[in-house]
PDB file of C-alpha atoms in Angstrom:
ATOM      1  CA  UNK C   1       0.016  -0.024   0.004  1.00 68.00           C
ATOM      2  CA  UNK C   2       1.281   3.475  -0.903  1.00 84.00           C
ATOM      3  CA  UNK C   3       1.466   6.157   1.781  1.00 95.00           C
ATOM      4  CA  UNK C   4       1.629   9.839   1.158  1.00 97.00           C
ATOM      5  CA  UNK C   5       2.980  12.863   3.075  1.00 98.00           C
ATOM      6  CA  UNK C   6       1.319  16.213   2.816  1.00 98.00           C
ATOM      7  CA  UNK C   7       4.083  18.623   3.840  1.00 98.00           C
ATOM      8  CA  UNK C   8       3.255  22.225   4.839  1.00 98.00           C
ATOM      9  CA  UNK C   9       6.346  24.412   5.315  1.00 96.00           C
ATOM     10  CA  UNK C  10       5.543  27.713   6.921  1.00 96.00           C
ATOM     11  CA  UNK C  11       7.725  30.696   7.901  1.00 96.00           C
ATOM     12  CA  UNK C  12       6.148  32.564  10.755  1.00 96.00           C
ATOM     13  CA  UNK C  13       6.841  36.178  11.693  1.00 95.00           C
ATOM     14  CA  UNK C  14       8.262  36.392  15.222  1.00 93.00           C
ATOM     15  CA  UNK C  15       5.505  38.842  16.175  1.00 94.00           C
ATOM     16  CA  UNK C  16       2.909  36.001  16.111  1.00 95.00           C
ATOM     17  CA  UNK C  17       5.124  33.060  16.798  1.00 95.00           C
ATOM     18  CA  UNK C  18       3.962  32.202  20.315  1.00 97.00           C
ATOM     19  CA  UNK C  19       0.293  32.515  19.559  1.00 97.00           C
ATOM     20  CA  UNK C  20       0.734  30.637  16.315  1.00 97.00           C
ATOM     21  CA  UNK C  21       2.490  27.732  18.009  1.00 97.00           C
ATOM     22  CA  UNK C  22      -0.282  27.484  20.626  1.00 97.00           C
ATOM     23  CA  UNK C  23      -2.980  27.666  17.945  1.00 97.00           C
ATOM     24  CA  UNK C  24      -1.232  24.977  15.772  1.00 97.00           C
ATOM     25  CA  UNK C  25      -0.822  22.603  18.739  1.00 97.00           C
ATOM     26  CA  UNK C  26      -4.258  23.160  20.339  1.00 98.00           C
ATOM     27  CA  UNK C  27      -6.499  23.846  17.312  1.00 96.00           C
ATOM     28  CA  UNK C  28      -5.213  23.590  13.766  1.00 97.00           C
ATOM     29  CA  UNK C  29      -3.319  20.269  13.706  1.00 98.00           C
ATOM     30  CA  UNK C  30      -6.113  18.500  15.733  1.00 98.00           C
ATOM     31  CA  UNK C  31      -8.699  19.901  13.258  1.00 97.00           C
ATOM     32  CA  UNK C  32      -6.664  18.566  10.272  1.00 98.00           C
ATOM     33  CA  UNK C  33      -6.364  15.154  11.958  1.00 98.00           C
ATOM     34  CA  UNK C  34     -10.088  15.229  12.765  1.00 98.00           C
ATOM     35  CA  UNK C  35     -10.893  15.222   9.042  1.00 98.00           C
ATOM     36  CA  UNK C  36     -10.077  11.544   9.190  1.00 97.00           C
ATOM     37  CA  UNK C  37      -7.847  11.792   6.105  1.00 97.00           C
ATOM     38  CA  UNK C  38      -4.525  11.543   7.915  1.00 98.00           C
ATOM     39  CA  UNK C  39      -3.092   8.984  10.323  1.00 97.00           C
ATOM     40  CA  UNK C  40      -0.601  11.199  12.026  1.00 97.00           C
ATOM     41  CA  UNK C  41       1.185  14.564  12.005  1.00 98.00           C
ATOM     42  CA  UNK C  42       4.796  15.483  12.679  1.00 98.00           C
ATOM     43  CA  UNK C  43       5.781  19.072  13.395  1.00 98.00           C
ATOM     44  CA  UNK C  44       9.472  20.058  13.066  1.00 98.00           C
ATOM     45  CA  UNK C  45      11.327  23.295  13.358  1.00 97.00           C
ATOM     46  CA  UNK C  46      13.584  23.980  10.356  1.00 95.00           C
ATOM     47  CA  UNK C  47      17.010  24.928  11.715  1.00 93.00           C
ATOM     48  CA  UNK C  48      18.202  27.018   8.765  1.00 85.00           C
ATOM     49  CA  UNK C  49      18.277  30.775   9.472  1.00 80.00           C
ATOM     50  CA  UNK C  50      16.062  32.564   6.960  1.00 75.00           C
ATOM     51  CA  UNK C  51      17.427  35.658   5.264  1.00 80.00           C
ATOM     52  CA  UNK C  52      14.024  37.341   5.605  1.00 81.00           C
ATOM     53  CA  UNK C  53      13.695  36.474   9.298  1.00 87.00           C
ATOM     54  CA  UNK C  54      10.922  34.560  10.910  1.00 93.00           C
ATOM     55  CA  UNK C  55      10.969  31.033  12.196  1.00 95.00           C
ATOM     56  CA  UNK C  56      10.216  28.101   9.845  1.00 95.00           C
ATOM     57  CA  UNK C  57       8.390  24.888  10.581  1.00 97.00           C
ATOM     58  CA  UNK C  58       7.447  21.814   8.599  1.00 98.00           C
ATOM     59  CA  UNK C  59       4.250  19.977   9.376  1.00 98.00           C
ATOM     60  CA  UNK C  60       3.998  16.544   7.793  1.00 98.00           C
ATOM     61  CA  UNK C  61       0.616  14.815   7.616  1.00 98.00           C
ATOM     62  CA  UNK C  62       0.699  11.129   6.698  1.00 98.00           C
ATOM     63  CA  UNK C  63      -2.110   9.826   4.450  1.00 97.00           C
ATOM     64  CA  UNK C  64      -3.002   6.308   3.372  1.00 96.00           C
ATOM     65  CA  UNK C  65      -3.904   7.068  -0.194  1.00 95.00           C
ATOM     66  CA  UNK C  66      -3.705   9.744  -2.915  1.00 95.00           C
ATOM     67  CA  UNK C  67      -7.509   9.639  -3.075  1.00 95.00           C
ATOM     68  CA  UNK C  68      -7.769  10.628   0.607  1.00 96.00           C
ATOM     69  CA  UNK C  69      -5.316  13.419   0.038  1.00 96.00           C
ATOM     70  CA  UNK C  70      -7.343  14.736  -2.982  1.00 97.00           C
ATOM     71  CA  UNK C  71     -10.462  14.451  -0.893  1.00 97.00           C
ATOM     72  CA  UNK C  72      -8.813  16.595   1.793  1.00 97.00           C
ATOM     73  CA  UNK C  73      -7.949  19.258  -0.754  1.00 97.00           C
ATOM     74  CA  UNK C  74     -11.518  19.328  -2.031  1.00 97.00           C
ATOM     75  CA  UNK C  75     -13.509  19.029   1.180  1.00 97.00           C
ATOM     76  CA  UNK C  76     -11.350  20.355   4.042  1.00 97.00           C
ATOM     77  CA  UNK C  77      -8.379  22.447   2.909  1.00 97.00           C
ATOM     78  CA  UNK C  78     -10.235  25.624   1.824  1.00 96.00           C
ATOM     79  CA  UNK C  79     -11.898  26.301   5.186  1.00 96.00           C
ATOM     80  CA  UNK C  80      -8.779  25.286   7.146  1.00 96.00           C
ATOM     81  CA  UNK C  81      -6.651  27.589   5.062  1.00 95.00           C
ATOM     82  CA  UNK C  82      -9.101  30.412   5.462  1.00 95.00           C
ATOM     83  CA  UNK C  83      -9.041  30.008   9.279  1.00 94.00           C
ATOM     84  CA  UNK C  84      -5.266  30.554   9.466  1.00 93.00           C
ATOM     85  CA  UNK C  85      -5.548  33.684   7.260  1.00 93.00           C
ATOM     86  CA  UNK C  86      -8.307  35.077   9.447  1.00 95.00           C
ATOM     87  CA  UNK C  87      -6.340  34.433  12.563  1.00 94.00           C
ATOM     88  CA  UNK C  88      -2.879  35.573  11.461  1.00 95.00           C
ATOM     89  CA  UNK C  89      -3.348  37.714   8.338  1.00 92.00           C
ATOM     90  CA  UNK C  90      -0.239  37.896   6.123  1.00 91.00           C
ATOM     91  CA  UNK C  91       2.278  37.309   9.004  1.00 93.00           C
ATOM     92  CA  UNK C  92       3.519  34.082   7.501  1.00 94.00           C
ATOM     93  CA  UNK C  93       4.597  32.501   4.216  1.00 92.00           C
ATOM     94  CA  UNK C  94       3.682  28.966   3.315  1.00 94.00           C
ATOM     95  CA  UNK C  95       4.328  26.339   0.641  1.00 95.00           C
ATOM     96  CA  UNK C  96       2.957  22.896   0.346  1.00 97.00           C
ATOM     97  CA  UNK C  97       4.373  19.702  -1.218  1.00 97.00           C
ATOM     98  CA  UNK C  98       3.202  16.096  -1.614  1.00 96.00           C
ATOM     99  CA  UNK C  99       5.488  13.176  -1.224  1.00 96.00           C
ATOM    100  CA  UNK C 100       5.024   9.499  -1.718  1.00 95.00           C
ATOM    101  CA  UNK C 101       6.690   7.222   0.820  1.00 94.00           C
ATOM    102  CA  UNK C 102       8.870   4.734  -1.126  1.00 94.00           C
ATOM    103  CA  UNK C 103      10.264   2.715   1.889  1.00 92.00           C
ATOM    104  CA  UNK C 104      10.671   3.263   5.634  1.00 90.00           C
ATOM    105  CA  UNK C 105      13.813   2.128   7.473  1.00 93.00           C
ATOM    106  CA  UNK C 106      14.009   1.482  11.111  1.00 94.00           C
ATOM    107  CA  UNK C 107      16.891   0.768  13.434  1.00 93.00           C
TER     108      UNK C 107
END
């Protein structure tokens, strides 16, 4: 079975950082998982210093099929994306990528 990762990389302005982190932990990520389209989420801080400032994070949502991911885009993503813009305006930059898991390795 193929698994997919929906990766959201976001650079957050330091002026909203603390409230954004709380909102992500307590509201947004649980809402994305509550759609039932993803099995887990992993949030990581990117440790490269950005020339434009801000703090960058990667949130990776694991999905069991491409169909579920497409369903998320159609049914859930518009309202969830709107909520972050309503809450934080233009104080962040974001880009999204999809990845297909080829093989996992464990120690």
